[in-house]
Structures are given as C-alpha cells and as structure tokens.
Amino acid sequence: MNSTKIAVIGASGYTGLELLRLLLMHPQAELVCVTSRANAGKSLKQLFPRFTGAPGADLEFIAPDADVIAASGAEVAFLALPHGVAAEYATSLLERGLRVIDLSADFRLDDPAVYEEFYGAPHPAVDLLKEAVYGLPEIRSEEISKARLIASPGCYPTSIILPLLPLLRKGLIDPQSIVTCSMSGVSGAGRKEAIPLLFCECNESVRAYSVPKHRHLSEIEQELSIAAGEKVVMSFTPHLVPTNAGICSTTSAKLVGDLAEVGKALEEAYNDAAYVRLLGKGGCADTKNVTRTNFVDIGWDYDERTGRILLLSAEDNLGKGAAGQAIQSFNIMSGFSETSGLLNF
Amino acid sequence: MNSTKIAVIGASGYTGLELLRLLLMHPQAELVCVTSRANAGKSLKQLFPRFTGAPGADLEFIAPDADVIAASGAEVAFLALPHGVAAEYATSLLERGLRVIDLSADFRLDDPAVYEEFYGAPHPAVDLLKEAVYGLPEIRSEEISKARLIASPGCYPTSIILPLLPLLRKGLIDPQSIVTCSMSGVSGAGRKEAIPLLFCECNESVRAYSVPKHRHLSEIEQELSIAAGEKVVMSFTPHLVPTNAGICSTTSAKLVGDLAEVGKALEEAYNDAAYVRLLGKGGCADTKNVTRTNFVDIGWDYDERTGRILLLSAEDNLGKGAAGQAIQSFNIMSGFSETSGLLNF
Amino acid sequence: MNSTKIAVIGASGYTGLELLRLLLMHPQAELVCVTSRANAGKSLKQLFPRFTGAPGADLEFIAPDADVIAASGAEVAFLALPHGVAAEYATSLLERGLRVIDLSADFRLDDPAVYEEFYGAPHPAVDLLKEAVYGLPEIRSEEISKARLIASPGCYPTSIILPLLPLLRKGLIDPQSIVTCSMSGVSGAGRKEAIPLLFCECNESVRAYSVPKHRHLSEIEQELSIAAGEKVVMSFTPHLVPTNAGICSTTSAKLVGDLAEVGKALEEAYNDAAYVRLLGKGGCADTKNVTRTNFVDIGWDYDERTGRILLLSAEDNLGKGAAGQAIQSFNIMSGFSETSGLLNF
Amino acid sequence: MNSTKIAVIGASGYTGLELLRLLLMHPQAELVCVTSRANAGKSLKQLFPRFTGAPGADLEFIAPDADVIAASGAEVAFLALPHGVAAEYATSLLERGLRVIDLSADFRLDDPAVYEEFYGAPHPAVDLLKEAVYGLPEIRSEEISKARLIASPGCYPTSIILPLLPLLRKGLIDPQSIVTCSMSGVSGAGRKEAIPLLFCECNESVRAYSVPKHRHLSEIEQELSIAAGEKVVMSFTPHLVPTNAGICSTTSAKLVGDLAEVGKALEEAYNDAAYVRLLGKGGCADTKNVTRTNFVDIGWDYDERTGRILLLSAEDNLGKGAAGQAIQSFNIMSGFSETSGLLNF
C-alpha cells in the first residue's frame, strides 16, 4: 500500500492529539515531523502517554521551522495552530512544495472583510484565500482532490451545515428562519491552563457562551448562503456540556416546500456519503454513537404545530469536527480510499 | 415559630427525595406522614441514607390511604405522584380538609381538551381544574395564598415561562417566533429501572428527545398565551445531558418592540422576586450556580444580525423546577416568609 | 489474509457490545452468528446504533441454539453469558466441534470446590474444568494456542495478577501480605435495569462494594498461589467510580527480596509482551491512557517507611479486562498475529 | 442569637469558596472581612456568582493586611492560605488579638522536624506550634473550646483517623499493619490553572498520585501514634477520581483483639458525636451521601480469610475534610451549638 509522508505543525492541543492518534494508526500515513514550540525535545509518547507502544511514538517534537519541516521529506502538512499563526506557516510550506491542510480558521472564509469582522484583525494572507478550498468532503470532493491548500471546517459548522445544505438547495426551508443550539464537549474549548476549563468548573455545569455572535457563524453562513443562493443570516447559540467530546446540534427552520421532499433530499445528498449516517424521521442523534469516529449522524422531524423542520445532528468535535475530517480530505487528495485509517466504531 | 403538619404522597423518586430533603430541614414544616406503596415499612433514612441523622428521618413510609393520611393530622399534602394518579389523591385529600400541592401535571392545564391531547387520556378530575391555581409564585402569589389546590409547574416550563412573560406582556417580542432549546440533567427523567437511564448510557452522551412535541409544551403555551393575549405556539426541544441536576434553557424570539425596554421589563418584573436573579445583558446562566437552590438565573442578549432577543436561563430542575417551587407555594399559602427553609447557596 | 468464522453467544451487555465492536473491525474475524434471547430478530445496528455503517452490522440476533449456531459455520464461539449458563453452551458447542472462548467465570477455577464456595452452586461441568485453560496470554500463550476451551480471566484479576506474578515467582514479596484496592468504571457492573446503576446514583459517587469477599478473589488467589508456590490469601476491596470504563488497581505487599530486582523482574517478564506497558518506578497508571485499548499499564514504587512495594496498574475493564483479552487469545489460538485487530491508541 | 465577627484570609480557592458559602448562611457568623490578593476589589458575588442574593455577598475582597483585618472588628480569622504563608498571618493576627483557625498544614504537626521532612522547609513559626490545637472536634473538643490557634485537619486525615482511633486505643488492631487507599474528588487538588486539572484530563480518568509518601501521612501518623501509644507507620495511597467533591477511604489492618469489640469500640467513641454516622458491619460508605454535609460516614467489616478489619469511610473533602470541620471548631470555641450553621442533608 503506498503511503504519504506527513508533518503535523503545532500538535499539543486536543485537536493535535486526535490528529496524531489517527495518523499513528493510519496505514497510509507516515509521520515524519511533529512540531511544538513548547514541547520541543519531547517524544510523542512523553507528551501523550496513551501513544506508548505505537510505532512512531518515539518521534520527537521539534520547534517549528519551515526549512526543517521541508527537509523532513514531508509531502503534506497538517496545521493545528491558532488562527493568524496558521496562515504564516501555510504560506512558507506551500512555497516549499508541501500541500497544506489547515485546521485553523485562517482560510475558511472567501471574503477577507468577513474574516476581519469575525476575527478582529486583517486577514494575514489574502492572496491564498482564493486558492484555498473549504474542505467539506461531502460537497467539495472534486476540489479537495486537486487542492494545494485545504481549509478544514470548524467543529460546529460541520454539524450544522451538513443537515441544512440539501434542504436549502432544494428550497425546502426558509433560509432566514434558521435557529441552531449546539452543545459541545469541553475538549472543544482547547487544552489551555484556564480556570473555566477546570474539572470542577465544567462538571455538573451547562452554560451558553459566545453569545450572540460566535466566530463559527462566519463560515456557517458563507456555506449556507452558497447553497440557498441568497445571503443567509441565522441564530446560533453554543453551549458547553460536561463531556470530553461530542457535539449535538439542534437546528430548526420554517418549512416552505413539500414535507415529503425533506427525507428524500437528505437521502439523495448523503446515501453515498461514507461518513453521514441518516437516522430518518424521528431519529434523535446521540453523541455517544459518534465519539471517536468520523461519522456525523443526522435525524430530523417535522413540528406541524409551528411549521418548523427540526434537524438533529451529532458528531465528534475532534473527529468529523476536526482531525477526522482533515484526514478525510487528506485521503481524497492523496488518492486513497476515503475510509483509509478512519473507519472506527 | 409556628409550623404546619405535612404529608408527602409518593415520595420515592428524585422529586420526592428533594422534597423530603427540603422539608426535613424546613423550620416551619413538620413531616407527619410519607407514603410509598413500594417502600411501605421502610424509614426515610433506610431508603435515602443521606437523611441519616436528620430529626424526622426515622419516620416510616406507609401505603397511601386517604383516611390514614388525614388521621396523621397533616394540614397540607404534597403529591409527588405520576400524572393521572395524582388527581385521585387530590380529590380525596381535599374532601378530608387538607390543602394540596400537586407536583404532577394533573391540574396545570385550564382546558381538559388540551390535557387529553398531550397526556393521551381524559382528564381524571375536571371539576377541580377550575379551582386549581398554576403555582408560579412570581405571577400568582395572591391566588396561591388562598388556594386549596396548587398545580406546581413543571421543570422546563418554569425556566422558559419566567424569562418570556415580561417581554410578552409588554409586546416586545413576536409571540409566534419563539424557539427554545433546553438541556436537563438526568434526574429530570426520573428514578426508574430503565436501560437508557443507566450511567453508561447517559455519561459522555448528549441527545435530544421527545421531539417535536414534549408534554410540557401544553402548560408553557398556556401561560405564554395568557401573557401575550393571543394563542402562542412555539418550538421546544429538550435534551438530556450528563449532569445530576440543572436545566439550562436558551430561548430566542424576534424583537418587535424597543430594545431599550427589554432589560427594563425584566427588572420591573423581578427586582422584588425572592428567587429570580437577573444577570443582565450578556449574562449566560450556568446551572452550577443554581443547583440545590430555589433560584432561577436569567441573562439575555440581543442579536442585531437576526433581530432576535436571546433569553438564557438556568434553574435546578428538582429545586425551582419542582420541589423548591412547591415549597415556595407552601410558604405563601401558610403565611410564612417566602424564603423560609429555602435559602441556600 | 486468512480469517475465522465467529459466533458470539449472549451479546447484549457491555462486554458483548465491546466484543462485537472489536470483532466487527477485526481483519481476520468473520462474524457469522450472534445470539441474544431478549433481542432475537433485531440487527446488531438496531441494538447498538454505534455500529451503523459497519460491514456486518446488519447481522441479526438469533435465539441461542447449539445446532443453529453450529450450522452457521462458526469455528470459534465467544460466550458472553452469565456464569452457570455459559458452561451449558460450552459443553454443547464443543461437542459440535467449535472451539470456545468463555468470558464468564465458569471455567476459570481448577477446583470445583472453590467454584462452589464463591459462586454458591455446584460446578455445572466438572469434566471440562481440567481441559479449560485460564486464558491469560502473558503466561499461557502456549496452552492457549492448542486449547479447545479458554476461560478468559475476569477484569479485576487481570489488573492484579499481571503486576504481582513476576514478583511472587522470584520471591521478592511476602505472598501473605498482599492488599489491593481497585476502582472500576460502571460498565463493570453490567447493563442491567437496576436503580443502583442509574446515572444519578453513580455520578458524584464513590463507594466500596462486595466486601470483604468479591468472587474474583477465587481466580486471583489461584493464579497467585501457582506463582508463589504456596497458598496465597489476600485482601481485595473493589470500588465503583463514575467513569464508563477503566480499572485502576493499587496493590501493595511487603518486600522480602532485593529492591534492585523488582524493576528487573517486571521487565524480564513483560519486555516482549505486546500489551503490557511498564511505566517504571514512580509511574502512576492512569485509566484514561488505556481505555479502548488492550493495554495494561503497570507502574511501581517502594515505600521505604513501611517496607512495602506498591504496584499501580490500569486497564480497560471491557478491553484487556474482558473482550480484548478474549480476542487476544483468539488470535493466538488461530495462529494470527497477537495484535491483529487489537492495536488501538 | 449572639454572633461572632469573622475574617476569611485567602478565600479564592475551593476550600475558601466552601468556607464562605457556609459562613454566609451561618446564623451566628457575621462576615466582616475577606482577603484575596488576586481578587482585591471584587465582591464575593462577582467572584462566586453562586452567592448572588445572599446577605453579605456584596462584601469586597481586600488585599491581605493584618492591621486592616484587625480594624474590621473581626474576632476570629479563618486562614485558607498555602502552607508556609499561613503561619505568617497566624502570628500577626494572634498578636492583634484575633483567634485563628488555620486550614493549612502549618500548625498540624507537633514536631518541627517532621514538618521539615514532609514540607521541605524549616517550620515558619516554631513558637506557636506548642500552643496550636489539632482541631479534630471528636477528640479534642475541650482543648478547641479554649484555643487561640486551631490547626484544622487535612481532608484525607479526617477520613482515615476517625475510624482508626477507637480501634487503636483499645488495642484491637495491629498498628503496624495499616494500609489505606483513598479516592478524592478533583476539588481536593485545588483551583489552579494547571493542565492536569482540566476537565478533559480528569474526566474518565482514575489515577494514584503522590506515591509513596503524601504529605498528609505526617499528621495521620502523628494522631494514630498518640492513640496507639507507639510510633505508627502506615501505607497510604491517594487517588484522583472524576467527582467534584468527596473522599472515600478504605483502610485495613490486622485484627489482634476480640472481633466482638470492634463495633462496640466505634459506637462508644461516636454514638454522641454530632457528625459521625456509623453504618455498622457491612456498611459501605458512599460519598454521595455526605457531599455538602459535615458528616463522615463509617462502615466496617471483617475479612476472616486474611484476619483483617476493613474500615470504609466517606466525607466531603471540602466539608468535614476542610471548611465544615473548621466551622465545627469555630462553633465550639465560640460556645455555640456544635451544629449551628452546619446541619445539611
């Protein structure tokens, strides 16, 4: 089986951890370089004892340097860096001939003005924006296969965009009536030394945050607008719940088309999708069925009292919402089977 | 300090447990009778070892019988029974001169047809419906003080109705645009021998349920309709999250009035309320601040992009959402201070 | 790659679920028959939605019947049945030419009298006891490879026996001074409709149980006695802690040999073991590093104040403590690589 | 009811939070001064929103200064400071006429050499050591009532010392055979910005730590030695488990006296104790029955196979293990009822 040499840049957070975990077990990925400024000199298994015994877990973190990364022979680089920082590495690694899969927000938005509105700073690499492909494989498999630069989608967006797209495309729901509440496990908030993320602050706690304008709205609305053929503005409220992983998203919107078409639209869109599992009418997606997988589960229902369609989705925020999806793009761009190294139950 | 003799009927679930816990510590309540068909003969402390050492915890459960309950000298009976069953005991205890605080759904709805629609059976005691007071003390203190029969509100309804009422009354939001997502701790599902409630089924899991028409919609819409002066129909999706207790509700609705009035309306309504804590604009209510209290915390925000008002509330589903609220009504009807036995932090 | 046809008997509990999960992904196992009296007619994915999309997840549970099982072509049967029941199926399946891996306690003890003492009933198949191999691959790989009937060890025993064996064999600790405390996740208590296993009863709770004589003591002492060359009696206290999976065992015993030999004895015993990860002196095993793997992590320390050696081990109670270990034996008896289908991080 | 003016020094951790919570509700405590260098200028309710609505929650934290504290009129100061720092404030506050209840380890040990051995620095206030009373009210009520300086015991020690004392005093167990494993909720590790205390690092994790010589051994062995009349050295292994609060301790020791005396010894010692609840032979203490109370539950059993007595205890590490116990001493030294402000279920 042919394989590809991989570098992971900035791999000491929860997304980086899951990315490394999946890559260490991927039969067609060879991890040749991992960087972490804070952990340079440590091996993967020192930082993440869970990896002990994995072939490749003796690899040592190095300080990030584009030349050294390129010299490692890496063909593809995954960036698990903060936004703003990622753009810089993307630029220099692309220059050195690597293909880049960026898990940050830096290349997800087509419009630099929207980036500045939501991220509070001018876009750091406007020239690359046009080239970057928003890497949602269910809708851009073709572009992903040819891309040099993938902007892998955010965790919330994946769980919200996928159920909505088929309905918006067919004009079945009113694009201006969308309301979403999402609940995320705590790993979504990052691996940061911060009091609000301590066990005793999150356990036995449920709370909304980042209201009313979470940054992920920018990419969600971009993709929904493309599908609807009009500018979509929606309501989105994220919540933190005491689980390690998993996002549950509940979305509703006014039905304006034929109810009988709703289930069909979802089936047509996703019957051949490797990682979308349709639960049908009345199916309530449960995060415990998707954690540690690349699946997104989607159920739906119709509330005849309010005339609203309900979309009930669940994914692993670190899997399909981050690391898994990035590897799915990697498989596609490498010509591998889309499920290579990603099929877990 | 004067005190009242109390009976608790059907006290072996989580609501019953919290009711007993609060009553055992209430300085003006004397527990004289507790019933539980399944646990007759056991003492409170045998069933709930947590109560060991509490004066009164040696009291034994008896099988429920209206005459025996009346003979205990109880002046007020709390019913912690399933709907349908509660109505029967309410009738016979009222006949024997007790005042009744019912924590079930049996007397919450004014219209027996709505009861039948949502609970799937004809109302068991239509005659008493007119007399019963929906016991939300923040809006019906006067009626509660004189009532013989209180229908104590459900857990979700309390967290949803309280933030919405002042805005609906002042016409600040569009009553037909309301969408609520709520997240409840597992105690809300009851103390039942059921696989879906096992630790390993709920831990590391988030899921919607009872979509699209949870029974609590009936009482929520009844109260919202009264406040709005028109029939209100809304979208409500409950979720189960892995905490013992706590409900977090996120509600949004289109602003149709003056934004500057929103905060004022909440303050006017609740500045003197003993158990409503207003968190102001931008305040995200967190269940961990209200568990084991009778408080409901309410924050709000305005999403200028969608024109929607966000209402962010949190309560303890067993406290303000059930047992605490029932005792608040008890205090009012007994002429005690509203905070007697209920102030905890 | 050659593969083996598999039947799983009694597969609706947590051990069965993990066994099925691992077998569905095993590259050399073909699941041809699954039985569950209570769930006959349902498919794997109906009972366990997590399996949706897995090749093989459409297989339907049948009622258990030895002839039907044999007719499925199964070459190896895993028994995930209660003790007492397992022996009966073992007998009839062996007669029909299948090899049997029993995850119950029925064939773990050499002495039927000890079985009767600990399990409260005469042994149901004494004749097979002699043939059965206690399937701890780290010490009986050779016997396992030839066995017709494997008694796969219990969850607590695996975590306790493995660290102790090398020290007992070399006479480094006093065999009569062993004290162990173990903490198990709730899945260890089974998937039973029982109040004490509800989320709200286990969450925010830690408690000892089955004191002072848990059934697993019988097999632990049997294996320790063989290693020590004398009858070993030890103190063992299991605790239930609020995690889904994982066992952490802390064992101490008086050092009677040379301290310098302790680390060496562990290394000699396990340096080539595929699934034992030695953490060295001062290493505290953490269940979160072994969940969903077949690893057992073992650290140790010396308390010079009391003269006691501390052994600190962690495993997944459903993995190396049950399903994973059974599959490890299956790999060995099938002539496959010991890590086939079992290497996860 | 007469009341006492209180200062709390260093009140921004979990122990401080619980101390403030209990004092805000204590009918005979008037909180007049709270200090926190990091949070000076904030009110109690700003730092801990849970306190909103409590009379007294508007009090503002000030930077710690002995003169300012004394000027507040405080009669008693609780110190919730790190060891080493506490001694300094104790000295200066005693000089200014306050009585001091220190929750740190600074005054728990009689022997400054043991302090230096376990805490790695010379004792900061040797002169006060002799005066300080180790504030375990169950055995030193008399001394506590007269003390100027109380050293309130540590969380683990309380759960371990209380069950052992009566048996050691009567010579029923071998003092050199004691082995304890304890499991603590995460609040025991403090409110610190540290990766190992993040939700995702503690949830679904069980691990031993501080082996083989946790600092609390020093005070445990001191008290056990007094009771046994000989120098006691014991084995103690603490574990971190994913709960907010609660300590479960399992202790075993060789029975050397009359088995029939064991239960009697416990009853004699604690039948009149306000906060010790004896569960009898076979009683397994469960942390969920003691959290948010000042109770310690104690069960026991006898393992005739090993000849060891098992002691099974549970307490709230922040309650009886810290803040509650300190207030119990406060009640005694103030001449209040021992249960004033402390009876919760």
PDB file of N, CA and C in Angstrom, chain D residues 58 62 71 295:
ATOM      1  N   ASP D  58     -22.194  41.123  48.952  1.00  0.00           N
ATOM      2  CA  ASP D  58     -21.649  42.346  48.356  1.00  0.00           C
ATOM      3  C   ASP D  58     -20.308  42.746  48.983  1.00  0.00           C
ATOM      4  N   ILE D  62     -10.393  42.374  50.026  1.00  0.00           N
ATOM      5  CA  ILE D  62      -9.311  43.349  50.143  1.00  0.00           C
ATOM      6  C   ILE D  62      -7.982  42.602  50.077  1.00  0.00           C
ATOM      7  N   ALA D  71      -8.693  45.890  62.064  1.00  0.00           N
ATOM      8  CA  ALA D  71      -9.564  47.062  62.127  1.00  0.00           C
ATOM      9  C   ALA D  71     -10.996  46.762  61.694  1.00  0.00           C
ATOM     10  N   PHE D 295     -20.892  15.540  57.670  1.00  0.00           N
ATOM     11  CA  PHE D 295     -20.854  14.167  58.185  1.00  0.00           C
ATOM     12  C   PHE D 295     -19.661  13.382  57.655  1.00  0.00           C
TER      13      PHE D 295
END
